[in-house]
mmCIF file of the N, C-alpha and C atoms, coordinates in Angstrom:
data_MODEL
# 
_entry.id   MODEL 
# 
loop_
_atom_site.group_PDB 
_atom_site.id 
_atom_site.type_symbol 
_atom_site.label_atom_id 
_atom_site.label_alt_id 
_atom_site.label_comp_id 
_atom_site.label_asym_id 
_atom_site.label_entity_id 
_atom_site.label_seq_id 
_atom_site.pdbx_PDB_ins_code 
_atom_site.Cartn_x 
_atom_site.Cartn_y 
_atom_site.Cartn_z 
_atom_site.occupancy 
_atom_site.B_iso_or_equiv 
_atom_site.pdbx_formal_charge 
_atom_site.auth_seq_id 
_atom_site.auth_comp_id 
_atom_site.auth_asym_id 
_atom_site.auth_atom_id 
_atom_site.pdbx_PDB_model_num 
ATOM 1   N N  . MET A 1 1  ? 23.646  4.888  50.586  1.00 0.00 ? 1  MET A N  1 
ATOM 2   C CA . MET A 1 1  ? 24.158  3.602  50.125  1.00 0.00 ? 1  MET A CA 1 
ATOM 3   C C  . MET A 1 1  ? 22.998  2.630  49.937  1.00 0.00 ? 1  MET A C  1 
ATOM 4   N N  . MET A 1 2  ? 23.033  1.934  48.787  1.00 0.00 ? 2  MET A N  1 
ATOM 5   C CA . MET A 1 2  ? 21.954  1.010  48.470  1.00 0.00 ? 2  MET A CA 1 
ATOM 6   C C  . MET A 1 2  ? 22.294  -0.395 48.933  1.00 0.00 ? 2  MET A C  1 
ATOM 7   N N  . THR A 1 3  ? 21.224  -1.072 49.298  1.00 0.00 ? 3  THR A N  1 
ATOM 8   C CA . THR A 1 3  ? 21.413  -2.495 49.632  1.00 0.00 ? 3  THR A CA 1 
ATOM 9   C C  . THR A 1 3  ? 21.555  -3.283 48.338  1.00 0.00 ? 3  THR A C  1 
ATOM 10  N N  . GLU A 1 4  ? 21.960  -4.537 48.481  1.00 0.00 ? 4  GLU A N  1 
ATOM 11  C CA . GLU A 1 4  ? 22.127  -5.383 47.288  1.00 0.00 ? 4  GLU A CA 1 
ATOM 12  C C  . GLU A 1 4  ? 20.775  -5.569 46.587  1.00 0.00 ? 4  GLU A C  1 
ATOM 13  N N  . LEU A 1 5  ? 19.710  -5.733 47.356  1.00 0.00 ? 5  LEU A N  1 
ATOM 14  C CA . LEU A 1 5  ? 18.373  -5.892 46.772  1.00 0.00 ? 5  LEU A CA 1 
ATOM 15  C C  . LEU A 1 5  ? 17.968  -4.636 46.001  1.00 0.00 ? 5  LEU A C  1 
ATOM 16  N N  . GLU A 1 6  ? 18.211  -3.460 46.608  1.00 0.00 ? 6  GLU A N  1 
ATOM 17  C CA . GLU A 1 6  ? 17.884  -2.213 45.924  1.00 0.00 ? 6  GLU A CA 1 
ATOM 18  C C  . GLU A 1 6  ? 18.671  -2.074 44.626  1.00 0.00 ? 6  GLU A C  1 
ATOM 19  N N  . GLN A 1 7  ? 19.922  -2.451 44.648  1.00 0.00 ? 7  GLN A N  1 
ATOM 20  C CA . GLN A 1 7  ? 20.774  -2.394 43.454  1.00 0.00 ? 7  GLN A CA 1 
ATOM 21  C C  . GLN A 1 7  ? 20.235  -3.328 42.385  1.00 0.00 ? 7  GLN A C  1 
ATOM 22  N N  . GLN A 1 8  ? 19.828  -4.532 42.782  1.00 0.00 ? 8  GLN A N  1 
ATOM 23  C CA . GLN A 1 8  ? 19.277  -5.485 41.817  1.00 0.00 ? 8  GLN A CA 1 
ATOM 24  C C  . GLN A 1 8  ? 17.969  -4.977 41.240  1.00 0.00 ? 8  GLN A C  1 
ATOM 25  N N  . LEU A 1 9  ? 17.128  -4.389 42.084  1.00 0.00 ? 9  LEU A N  1 
ATOM 26  C CA . LEU A 1 9  ? 15.860  -3.824 41.599  1.00 0.00 ? 9  LEU A CA 1 
ATOM 27  C C  . LEU A 1 9  ? 16.108  -2.666 40.633  1.00 0.00 ? 9  LEU A C  1 
ATOM 28  N N  . LEU A 1 10 ? 17.053  -1.808 40.970  1.00 0.00 ? 10 LEU A N  1 
ATOM 29  C CA . LEU A 1 10 ? 17.399  -0.694 40.085  1.00 0.00 ? 10 LEU A CA 1 
ATOM 30  C C  . LEU A 1 10 ? 17.903  -1.193 38.741  1.00 0.00 ? 10 LEU A C  1 
ATOM 31  N N  . THR A 1 11 ? 18.769  -2.191 38.780  1.00 0.00 ? 11 THR A N  1 
ATOM 32  C CA . THR A 1 11 ? 19.321  -2.761 37.544  1.00 0.00 ? 11 THR A CA 1 
ATOM 33  C C  . THR A 1 11 ? 18.185  -3.387 36.715  1.00 0.00 ? 11 THR A C  1 
ATOM 34  N N  . ALA A 1 12 ? 17.289  -4.119 37.384  1.00 0.00 ? 12 ALA A N  1 
ATOM 35  C CA . ALA A 1 12 ? 16.162  -4.736 36.681  1.00 0.00 ? 12 ALA A CA 1 
ATOM 36  C C  . ALA A 1 12 ? 15.278  -3.666 36.065  1.00 0.00 ? 12 ALA A C  1 
ATOM 37  N N  . PHE A 1 13 ? 14.996  -2.589 36.812  1.00 0.00 ? 13 PHE A N  1 
ATOM 38  C CA . PHE A 1 13 ? 14.183  -1.489 36.293  1.00 0.00 ? 13 PHE A CA 1 
ATOM 39  C C  . PHE A 1 13 ? 14.847  -0.833 35.086  1.00 0.00 ? 13 PHE A C  1 
ATOM 40  N N  . GLU A 1 14 ? 16.138  -0.579 35.170  1.00 0.00 ? 14 GLU A N  1 
ATOM 41  C CA . GLU A 1 14 ? 16.847  0.037  34.057  1.00 0.00 ? 14 GLU A CA 1 
ATOM 42  C C  . GLU A 1 14 ? 16.826  -0.869 32.824  1.00 0.00 ? 14 GLU A C  1 
ATOM 43  N N  . ASN A 1 15 ? 16.964  -2.180 33.050  1.00 0.00 ? 15 ASN A N  1 
ATOM 44  C CA . ASN A 1 15 ? 16.885  -3.122 31.905  1.00 0.00 ? 15 ASN A CA 1 
ATOM 45  C C  . ASN A 1 15 ? 15.502  -3.096 31.277  1.00 0.00 ? 15 ASN A C  1 
ATOM 46  N N  . LEU A 1 16 ? 14.467  -3.095 32.121  1.00 0.00 ? 16 LEU A N  1 
ATOM 47  C CA . LEU A 1 16 ? 13.090  -3.017 31.606  1.00 0.00 ? 16 LEU A CA 1 
ATOM 48  C C  . LEU A 1 16 ? 12.857  -1.728 30.831  1.00 0.00 ? 16 LEU A C  1 
ATOM 49  N N  . GLN A 1 17 ? 13.361  -0.637 31.375  1.00 0.00 ? 17 GLN A N  1 
ATOM 50  C CA . GLN A 1 17 ? 13.197  0.659  30.723  1.00 0.00 ? 17 GLN A CA 1 
ATOM 51  C C  . GLN A 1 17 ? 13.909  0.650  29.363  1.00 0.00 ? 17 GLN A C  1 
ATOM 52  N N  . SER A 1 18 ? 15.087  0.084  29.317  1.00 0.00 ? 18 SER A N  1 
ATOM 53  C CA . SER A 1 18 ? 15.841  0.006  28.065  1.00 0.00 ? 18 SER A CA 1 
ATOM 54  C C  . SER A 1 18 ? 15.108  -0.860 27.040  1.00 0.00 ? 18 SER A C  1 
ATOM 55  N N  . GLN A 1 19 ? 14.574  -2.003 27.506  1.00 0.00 ? 19 GLN A N  1 
ATOM 56  C CA . GLN A 1 19 ? 13.809  -2.873 26.597  1.00 0.00 ? 19 GLN A CA 1 
ATOM 57  C C  . GLN A 1 19 ? 12.571  -2.161 26.073  1.00 0.00 ? 19 GLN A C  1 
ATOM 58  N N  . HIS A 1 20 ? 11.889  -1.453 26.977  1.00 0.00 ? 20 HIS A N  1 
ATOM 59  C CA . HIS A 1 20 ? 10.692  -0.716 26.563  1.00 0.00 ? 20 HIS A CA 1 
ATOM 60  C C  . HIS A 1 20 ? 11.020  0.348  25.519  1.00 0.00 ? 20 HIS A C  1 
ATOM 61  N N  . GLU A 1 21 ? 12.093  1.076  25.725  1.00 0.00 ? 21 GLU A N  1 
ATOM 62  C CA . GLU A 1 21 ? 12.494  2.106  24.764  1.00 0.00 ? 21 GLU A CA 1 
ATOM 63  C C  . GLU A 1 21 ? 12.818  1.485  23.412  1.00 0.00 ? 21 GLU A C  1 
ATOM 64  N N  . LYS A 1 22 ? 13.506  0.328  23.412  1.00 0.00 ? 22 LYS A N  1 
ATOM 65  C CA . LYS A 1 22 ? 13.822  -0.334 22.156  1.00 0.00 ? 22 LYS A CA 1 
ATOM 66  C C  . LYS A 1 22 ? 12.563  -0.822 21.466  1.00 0.00 ? 22 LYS A C  1 
ATOM 67  N N  . GLN A 1 23 ? 11.637  -1.424 22.229  1.00 0.00 ? 23 GLN A N  1 
ATOM 68  C CA . GLN A 1 23 ? 10.389  -1.886 21.634  1.00 0.00 ? 23 GLN A CA 1 
ATOM 69  C C  . GLN A 1 23 ? 9.571   -0.727 21.074  1.00 0.00 ? 23 GLN A C  1 
ATOM 70  N N  . HIS A 1 24 ? 9.571   0.380  21.792  1.00 0.00 ? 24 HIS A N  1 
ATOM 71  C CA . HIS A 1 24 ? 8.848   1.553  21.294  1.00 0.00 ? 24 HIS A CA 1 
ATOM 72  C C  . HIS A 1 24 ? 9.465   2.071  20.008  1.00 0.00 ? 24 HIS A C  1 
ATOM 73  N N  . LYS A 1 25 ? 10.779  2.138  19.980  1.00 0.00 ? 25 LYS A N  1 
ATOM 74  C CA . LYS A 1 25 ? 11.480  2.589  18.769  1.00 0.00 ? 25 LYS A CA 1 
ATOM 75  C C  . LYS A 1 25 ? 11.189  1.642  17.600  1.00 0.00 ? 25 LYS A C  1 
ATOM 76  N N  . ASP A 1 26 ? 11.229  0.323  17.871  1.00 0.00 ? 26 ASP A N  1 
ATOM 77  C CA . ASP A 1 26 ? 10.916  -0.656 16.825  1.00 0.00 ? 26 ASP A CA 1 
ATOM 78  C C  . ASP A 1 26 ? 9.469   -0.506 16.352  1.00 0.00 ? 26 ASP A C  1 
ATOM 79  N N  . PHE A 1 27 ? 8.543   -0.260 17.284  1.00 0.00 ? 27 PHE A N  1 
ATOM 80  C CA . PHE A 1 27 ? 7.151   -0.068 16.908  1.00 0.00 ? 27 PHE A CA 1 
ATOM 81  C C  . PHE A 1 27 ? 6.983   1.164  16.017  1.00 0.00 ? 27 PHE A C  1 
ATOM 82  N N  . VAL A 1 28 ? 7.622   2.263  16.407  1.00 0.00 ? 28 VAL A N  1 
ATOM 83  C CA . VAL A 1 28 ? 7.524   3.493  15.615  1.00 0.00 ? 28 VAL A CA 1 
ATOM 84  C C  . VAL A 1 28 ? 8.087   3.276  14.210  1.00 0.00 ? 28 VAL A C  1 
ATOM 85  N N  . THR A 1 29 ? 9.225   2.571  14.129  1.00 0.00 ? 29 THR A N  1 
ATOM 86  C CA . THR A 1 29 ? 9.821   2.267  12.827  1.00 0.00 ? 29 THR A CA 1 
ATOM 87  C C  . THR A 1 29 ? 8.877   1.425  11.978  1.00 0.00 ? 29 THR A C  1 
ATOM 88  N N  . ALA A 1 30 ? 8.300   0.380  12.591  1.00 0.00 ? 30 ALA A N  1 
ATOM 89  C CA . ALA A 1 30 ? 7.372   -0.502 11.861  1.00 0.00 ? 30 ALA A CA 1 
ATOM 90  C C  . ALA A 1 30 ? 6.137   0.285  11.420  1.00 0.00 ? 30 ALA A C  1 
ATOM 91  N N  . TYR A 1 31 ? 5.613   1.128  12.290  1.00 0.00 ? 31 TYR A N  1 
ATOM 92  C CA . TYR A 1 31 ? 4.448   1.926  11.935  1.00 0.00 ? 31 TYR A CA 1 
ATOM 93  C C  . TYR A 1 31 ? 4.754   2.865  10.763  1.00 0.00 ? 31 TYR A C  1 
ATOM 94  N N  . ASN A 1 32 ? 5.893   3.529  10.825  1.00 0.00 ? 32 ASN A N  1 
ATOM 95  C CA . ASN A 1 32 ? 6.273   4.429  9.756   1.00 0.00 ? 32 ASN A CA 1 
ATOM 96  C C  . ASN A 1 32 ? 6.452   3.677  8.427   1.00 0.00 ? 32 ASN A C  1 
ATOM 97  N N  . ASN A 1 33 ? 7.030   2.488  8.515   1.00 0.00 ? 33 ASN A N  1 
ATOM 98  C CA . ASN A 1 33 ? 7.190   1.667  7.297   1.00 0.00 ? 33 ASN A CA 1 
ATOM 99  C C  . ASN A 1 33 ? 5.831   1.278  6.727   1.00 0.00 ? 33 ASN A C  1 
ATOM 100 N N  . LEU A 1 34 ? 4.904   0.886  7.597   1.00 0.00 ? 34 LEU A N  1 
ATOM 101 C CA . LEU A 1 34 ? 3.559   0.519  7.135   1.00 0.00 ? 34 LEU A CA 1 
ATOM 102 C C  . LEU A 1 34 ? 2.835   1.727  6.532   1.00 0.00 ? 34 LEU A C  1 
ATOM 103 N N  . ALA A 1 35 ? 2.988   2.874  7.152   1.00 0.00 ? 35 ALA A N  1 
ATOM 104 C CA . ALA A 1 35 ? 2.352   4.086  6.619   1.00 0.00 ? 35 ALA A CA 1 
ATOM 105 C C  . ALA A 1 35 ? 2.915   4.420  5.240   1.00 0.00 ? 35 ALA A C  1 
ATOM 106 N N  . GLN A 1 36 ? 4.209   4.264  5.058   1.00 0.00 ? 36 GLN A N  1 
ATOM 107 C CA . GLN A 1 36 ? 4.850   4.505  3.763   1.00 0.00 ? 36 GLN A CA 1 
ATOM 108 C C  . GLN A 1 36 ? 4.358   3.505  2.730   1.00 0.00 ? 36 GLN A C  1 
ATOM 109 N N  . MET A 1 37 ? 4.271   2.237  3.142   1.00 0.00 ? 37 MET A N  1 
ATOM 110 C CA . MET A 1 37 ? 3.783   1.203  2.223   1.00 0.00 ? 37 MET A CA 1 
ATOM 111 C C  . MET A 1 37 ? 2.337   1.481  1.813   1.00 0.00 ? 37 MET A C  1 
ATOM 112 N N  . PHE A 1 38 ? 1.514   1.919  2.763   1.00 0.00 ? 38 PHE A N  1 
ATOM 113 C CA . PHE A 1 38 ? 0.131   2.245  2.464   1.00 0.00 ? 38 PHE A CA 1 
ATOM 114 C C  . PHE A 1 38 ? 0.043   3.392  1.461   1.00 0.00 ? 38 PHE A C  1 
ATOM 115 N N  . ASP A 1 39 ? 0.852   4.414  1.688   1.00 0.00 ? 39 ASP A N  1 
ATOM 116 C CA . ASP A 1 39 ? 0.878   5.568  0.791   1.00 0.00 ? 39 ASP A CA 1 
ATOM 117 C C  . ASP A 1 39 ? 1.299   5.148  -0.625  1.00 0.00 ? 39 ASP A C  1 
ATOM 118 N N  . THR A 1 40 ? 2.353   4.359  -0.697  1.00 0.00 ? 40 THR A N  1 
ATOM 119 C CA . THR A 1 40 ? 2.835   3.873  -1.997  1.00 0.00 ? 40 THR A CA 1 
ATOM 120 C C  . THR A 1 40 ? 1.769   3.035  -2.695  1.00 0.00 ? 40 THR A C  1 
ATOM 121 N N  . THR A 1 41 ? 1.163   2.126  -1.951  1.00 0.00 ? 41 THR A N  1 
ATOM 122 C CA . THR A 1 41 ? 0.123   1.248  -2.514  1.00 0.00 ? 41 THR A CA 1 
ATOM 123 C C  . THR A 1 41 ? -1.066  2.050  -2.975  1.00 0.00 ? 41 THR A C  1 
ATOM 124 N N  . SER A 1 42 ? -1.458  3.056  -2.215  1.00 0.00 ? 42 SER A N  1 
ATOM 125 C CA . SER A 1 42 ? -2.592  3.909  -2.606  1.00 0.00 ? 42 SER A CA 1 
ATOM 126 C C  . SER A 1 42 ? -2.314  4.624  -3.914  1.00 0.00 ? 42 SER A C  1 
ATOM 127 N N  . LYS A 1 43 ? -1.091  5.164  -4.052  1.00 0.00 ? 43 LYS A N  1 
ATOM 128 C CA . LYS A 1 43 ? -0.730  5.858  -5.285  1.00 0.00 ? 43 LYS A CA 1 
ATOM 129 C C  . LYS A 1 43 ? -0.685  4.892  -6.463  1.00 0.00 ? 43 LYS A C  1 
ATOM 130 N N  . GLU A 1 44 ? -0.123  3.673  -6.226  1.00 0.00 ? 44 GLU A N  1 
ATOM 131 C CA . GLU A 1 44 ? -0.088  2.699  -7.311  1.00 0.00 ? 44 GLU A CA 1 
ATOM 132 C C  . GLU A 1 44 ? -1.499  2.264  -7.701  1.00 0.00 ? 44 GLU A C  1 
ATOM 133 N N  . ASN A 1 45 ? -2.381  2.103  -6.737  1.00 0.00 ? 45 ASN A N  1 
ATOM 134 C CA . ASN A 1 45 ? -3.765  1.727  -7.047  1.00 0.00 ? 45 ASN A CA 1 
ATOM 135 C C  . ASN A 1 45 ? -4.467  2.811  -7.850  1.00 0.00 ? 45 ASN A C  1 
ATOM 136 N N  . ALA A 1 46 ? -4.216  4.067  -7.513  1.00 0.00 ? 46 ALA A N  1 
ATOM 137 C CA . ALA A 1 46 ? -4.819  5.171  -8.266  1.00 0.00 ? 46 ALA A CA 1 
ATOM 138 C C  . ALA A 1 46 ? -4.326  5.141  -9.715  1.00 0.00 ? 46 ALA A C  1 
ATOM 139 N N  . THR A 1 47 ? -3.045  4.893  -9.905  1.00 0.00 ? 47 THR A N  1 
ATOM 140 C CA . THR A 1 47 ? -2.483  4.805  -11.251 1.00 0.00 ? 47 THR A CA 1 
ATOM 141 C C  . THR A 1 47 ? -3.109  3.634  -12.011 1.00 0.00 ? 47 THR A C  1 
ATOM 142 N N  . LEU A 1 48 ? -3.211  2.498  -11.345 1.00 0.00 ? 48 LEU A N  1 
ATOM 143 C CA . LEU A 1 48 ? -3.808  1.318  -11.981 1.00 0.00 ? 48 LEU A CA 1 
ATOM 144 C C  . LEU A 1 48 ? -5.284  1.554  -12.328 1.00 0.00 ? 48 LEU A C  1 
ATOM 145 N N  . ARG A 1 49 ? -6.007  2.212  -11.451 1.00 0.00 ? 49 ARG A N  1 
ATOM 146 C CA . ARG A 1 49 ? -7.426  2.521  -11.751 1.00 0.00 ? 49 ARG A CA 1 
ATOM 147 C C  . ARG A 1 49 ? -7.527  3.387  -12.994 1.00 0.00 ? 49 ARG A C  1 
ATOM 148 N N  . GLN A 1 50 ? -6.639  4.368  -13.124 1.00 0.00 ? 50 GLN A N  1 
ATOM 149 C CA . GLN A 1 50 ? -6.657  5.229  -14.309 1.00 0.00 ? 50 GLN A CA 1 
ATOM 150 C C  . GLN A 1 50 ? -6.316  4.435  -15.537 1.00 0.00 ? 50 GLN A C  1 
ATOM 151 N N  . GLN A 1 51 ? -5.340  3.537  -15.458 1.00 0.00 ? 51 GLN A N  1 
ATOM 152 C CA . GLN A 1 51 ? -4.977  2.710  -16.594 1.00 0.00 ? 51 GLN A CA 1 
ATOM 153 C C  . GLN A 1 51 ? -6.116  1.812  -17.014 1.00 0.00 ? 51 GLN A C  1 
ATOM 154 N N  . VAL A 1 52 ? -6.816  1.219  -16.044 1.00 0.00 ? 52 VAL A N  1 
ATOM 155 C CA . VAL A 1 52 ? -7.965  0.369  -16.351 1.00 0.00 ? 52 VAL A CA 1 
ATOM 156 C C  . VAL A 1 52 ? -9.055  1.199  -17.032 1.00 0.00 ? 52 VAL A C  1 
ATOM 157 N N  . SER A 1 53 ? -9.276  2.385  -16.528 1.00 0.00 ? 53 SER A N  1 
ATOM 158 C CA . SER A 1 53 ? -10.269 3.274  -17.141 1.00 0.00 ? 53 SER A CA 1 
ATOM 159 C C  . SER A 1 53 ? -9.901  3.590  -18.591 1.00 0.00 ? 53 SER A C  1 
ATOM 160 N N  . ASN A 1 54 ? -8.630  3.910  -18.813 1.00 0.00 ? 54 ASN A N  1 
ATOM 161 C CA . ASN A 1 54 ? -8.172  4.205  -20.178 1.00 0.00 ? 54 ASN A CA 1 
ATOM 162 C C  . ASN A 1 54 ? -8.340  2.994  -21.086 1.00 0.00 ? 54 ASN A C  1 
ATOM 163 N N  . LEU A 1 55 ? -7.985  1.819  -20.578 1.00 0.00 ? 55 LEU A N  1 
ATOM 164 C CA . LEU A 1 55 ? -8.123  0.606  -21.387 1.00 0.00 ? 55 LEU A CA 1 
ATOM 165 C C  . LEU A 1 55 ? -9.590  0.300  -21.681 1.00 0.00 ? 55 LEU A C  1 
ATOM 166 N N  . SER A 1 56 ? -10.455 0.543  -20.720 1.00 0.00 ? 56 SER A N  1 
ATOM 167 C CA . SER A 1 56 ? -11.903 0.343  -20.924 1.00 0.00 ? 56 SER A CA 1 
ATOM 168 C C  . SER A 1 56 ? -12.407 1.267  -22.033 1.00 0.00 ? 56 SER A C  1 
ATOM 169 N N  . GLU A 1 57 ? -11.944 2.508  -22.016 1.00 0.00 ? 57 GLU A N  1 
ATOM 170 C CA . GLU A 1 57 ? -12.338 3.438  -23.081 1.00 0.00 ? 57 GLU A CA 1 
ATOM 171 C C  . GLU A 1 57 ? -11.845 2.967  -24.436 1.00 0.00 ? 57 GLU A C  1 
ATOM 172 N N  . GLN A 1 58 ? -10.631 2.448  -24.488 1.00 0.00 ? 58 GLN A N  1 
ATOM 173 C CA . GLN A 1 58 ? -10.083 1.928  -25.744 1.00 0.00 ? 58 GLN A CA 1 
ATOM 174 C C  . GLN A 1 58 ? -10.897 0.736  -26.238 1.00 0.00 ? 58 GLN A C  1 
ATOM 175 N N  . VAL A 1 59 ? -11.263 -0.148 -25.317 1.00 0.00 ? 59 VAL A N  1 
ATOM 176 C CA . VAL A 1 59 ? -12.071 -1.314 -25.693 1.00 0.00 ? 59 VAL A CA 1 
ATOM 177 C C  . VAL A 1 59 ? -13.429 -0.852 -26.234 1.00 0.00 ? 59 VAL A C  1 
ATOM 178 N N  . ASN A 1 60 ? -14.045 0.112  -25.582 1.00 0.00 ? 60 ASN A N  1 
ATOM 179 C CA . ASN A 1 60 ? -15.330 0.625  -26.056 1.00 0.00 ? 60 ASN A CA 1 
ATOM 180 C C  . ASN A 1 60 ? -15.203 1.256  -27.431 1.00 0.00 ? 60 ASN A C  1 
ATOM 181 N N  . THR A 1 61 ? -14.144 2.025  -27.629 1.00 0.00 ? 61 THR A N  1 
ATOM 182 C CA . THR A 1 61 ? -13.906 2.656  -28.934 1.00 0.00 ? 61 THR A CA 1 
ATOM 183 C C  . THR A 1 61 ? -13.719 1.596  -30.010 1.00 0.00 ? 61 THR A C  1 
ATOM 184 N N  . LEU A 1 62 ? -12.894 0.608  -29.720 1.00 0.00 ? 62 LEU A N  1 
ATOM 185 C CA . LEU A 1 62 ? -12.658 -0.470 -30.705 1.00 0.00 ? 62 LEU A CA 1 
ATOM 186 C C  . LEU A 1 62 ? -13.928 -1.271 -30.968 1.00 0.00 ? 62 LEU A C  1 
ATOM 187 N N  . SER A 1 63 ? -14.718 -1.486 -29.946 1.00 0.00 ? 63 SER A N  1 
ATOM 188 C CA . SER A 1 63 ? -15.986 -2.195 -30.116 1.00 0.00 ? 63 SER A CA 1 
ATOM 189 C C  . SER A 1 63 ? -16.927 -1.415 -31.030 1.00 0.00 ? 63 SER A C  1 
ATOM 190 N N  . ASN A 1 64 ? -16.996 -0.116 -30.815 1.00 0.00 ? 64 ASN A N  1 
ATOM 191 C CA . ASN A 1 64 ? -17.841 0.731  -31.667 1.00 0.00 ? 64 ASN A CA 1 
ATOM 192 C C  . ASN A 1 64 ? -17.335 0.713  -33.103 1.00 0.00 ? 64 ASN A C  1 
ATOM 193 N N  . GLN A 1 65 ? -16.019 0.787  -33.283 1.00 0.00 ? 65 GLN A N  1 
ATOM 194 C CA . GLN A 1 65 ? -15.453 0.751  -34.638 1.00 0.00 ? 65 GLN A CA 1 
ATOM 195 C C  . GLN A 1 65 ? -15.764 -0.587 -35.306 1.00 0.00 ? 65 GLN A C  1 
ATOM 196 N N  . LEU A 1 66 ? -15.664 -1.655 -34.565 1.00 0.00 ? 66 LEU A N  1 
ATOM 197 C CA . LEU A 1 66 ? -15.967 -2.986 -35.109 1.00 0.00 ? 66 LEU A CA 1 
ATOM 198 C C  . LEU A 1 66 ? -17.428 -3.090 -35.511 1.00 0.00 ? 66 LEU A C  1 
ATOM 199 N N  . GLN A 1 67 ? -18.305 -2.548 -34.698 1.00 0.00 ? 67 GLN A N  1 
ATOM 200 C CA . GLN A 1 67 ? -19.749 -2.551 -35.046 1.00 0.00 ? 67 GLN A CA 1 
ATOM 201 C C  . GLN A 1 67 ? -19.998 -1.756 -36.318 1.00 0.00 ? 67 GLN A C  1 
ATOM 202 N N  . GLN A 1 68 ? -19.314 -0.619 -36.456 1.00 0.00 ? 68 GLN A N  1 
ATOM 203 C CA . GLN A 1 68 ? -19.480 0.179  -37.669 1.00 0.00 ? 68 GLN A CA 1 
ATOM 204 C C  . GLN A 1 68 ? -18.973 -0.575 -38.893 1.00 0.00 ? 68 GLN A C  1 
ATOM 205 N N  . LEU A 1 69 ? -17.847 -1.245 -38.744 1.00 0.00 ? 69 LEU A N  1 
ATOM 206 C CA . LEU A 1 69 ? -17.306 -2.050 -39.862 1.00 0.00 ? 69 LEU A CA 1 
ATOM 207 C C  . LEU A 1 69 ? -18.253 -3.192 -40.203 1.00 0.00 ? 69 LEU A C  1 
ATOM 208 N N  . GLU A 1 70 ? -18.809 -3.829 -39.197 1.00 0.00 ? 70 GLU A N  1 
ATOM 209 C CA . GLU A 1 70 ? -19.753 -4.922 -39.450 1.00 0.00 ? 70 GLU A CA 1 
ATOM 210 C C  . GLU A 1 70 ? -20.977 -4.402 -40.195 1.00 0.00 ? 70 GLU A C  1 
ATOM 211 N N  . ARG A 1 71 ? -21.501 -3.237 -39.763 1.00 0.00 ? 71 ARG A N  1 
ATOM 212 C CA . ARG A 1 71 ? -22.672 -2.668 -40.473 1.00 0.00 ? 71 ARG A CA 1 
ATOM 213 C C  . ARG A 1 71 ? -22.307 -2.309 -41.902 1.00 0.00 ? 71 ARG A C  1 
ATOM 214 N N  . HIS A 1 72 ? -21.145 -1.700 -42.073 1.00 0.00 ? 72 HIS A N  1 
ATOM 215 C CA . HIS A 1 72 ? -20.692 -1.317 -43.405 1.00 0.00 ? 72 HIS A CA 1 
ATOM 216 C C  . HIS A 1 72 ? -20.528 -2.554 -44.286 1.00 0.00 ? 72 HIS A C  1 
ATOM 217 N N  . TYR A 1 73 ? -19.919 -3.591 -43.748 1.00 0.00 ? 73 TYR A N  1 
ATOM 218 C CA . TYR A 1 73 ? -19.683 -4.821 -44.509 1.00 0.00 ? 73 TYR A CA 1 
ATOM 219 C C  . TYR A 1 73 ? -21.001 -5.520 -44.840 1.00 0.00 ? 73 TYR A C  1 
ATOM 220 N N  . SER A 1 74 ? -21.921 -5.518 -43.886 1.00 0.00 ? 74 SER A N  1 
ATOM 221 C CA . SER A 1 74 ? -23.186 -6.223 -44.126 1.00 0.00 ? 74 SER A CA 1 
ATOM 222 C C  . SER A 1 74 ? -24.046 -5.467 -45.146 1.00 0.00 ? 74 SER A C  1 
ATOM 223 N N  . THR A 1 75 ? -23.985 -4.147 -45.192 1.00 0.00 ? 75 THR A N  1 
ATOM 224 C CA . THR A 1 75 ? -24.778 -3.413 -46.192 1.00 0.00 ? 75 THR A CA 1 
ATOM 225 C C  . THR A 1 75 ? -24.122 -3.501 -47.574 1.00 0.00 ? 75 THR A C  1 
ATOM 226 N N  . LYS A 1 76 ? -22.818 -3.654 -47.646 1.00 0.00 ? 76 LYS A N  1 
ATOM 227 C CA . LYS A 1 76 ? -22.127 -3.778 -48.933 1.00 0.00 ? 76 LYS A CA 1 
ATOM 228 C C  . LYS A 1 76 ? -22.404 -5.128 -49.584 1.00 0.00 ? 76 LYS A C  1 
ATOM 229 N N  . ASN A 1 77 ? -22.594 -6.129 -48.792 1.00 0.00 ? 77 ASN A N  1 
ATOM 230 C CA . ASN A 1 77 ? -22.745 -7.486 -49.323 1.00 0.00 ? 77 ASN A CA 1 
ATOM 231 C C  . ASN A 1 77 ? -24.197 -7.898 -49.460 1.00 0.00 ? 77 ASN A C  1 
ATOM 232 N N  . ARG A 1 78 ? -25.089 -6.986 -49.490 1.00 0.00 ? 78 ARG A N  1 
ATOM 233 C CA . ARG A 1 78 ? -26.504 -7.333 -49.689 1.00 0.00 ? 78 ARG A CA 1 
ATOM 234 C C  . ARG A 1 78 ? -26.849 -7.361 -51.127 1.00 0.00 ? 78 ARG A C  1 
# 
């Protein structure tokens, strides 16, 4: 048979244990969400880097074409 103090201590311990388990579960959920967000962001960044690279190539190609047209135009008008 437990004394009233022992019962109160047991109840307090069980409450703390329950709170700890909930906090741990919340932490694991938050961590998993952050890991998923990081993975998604990393994939999106890789896609954006590729798009920037493709656009840079297009700009370079257009710049070269413009230079060729300028040379062609300048030699025609001499």
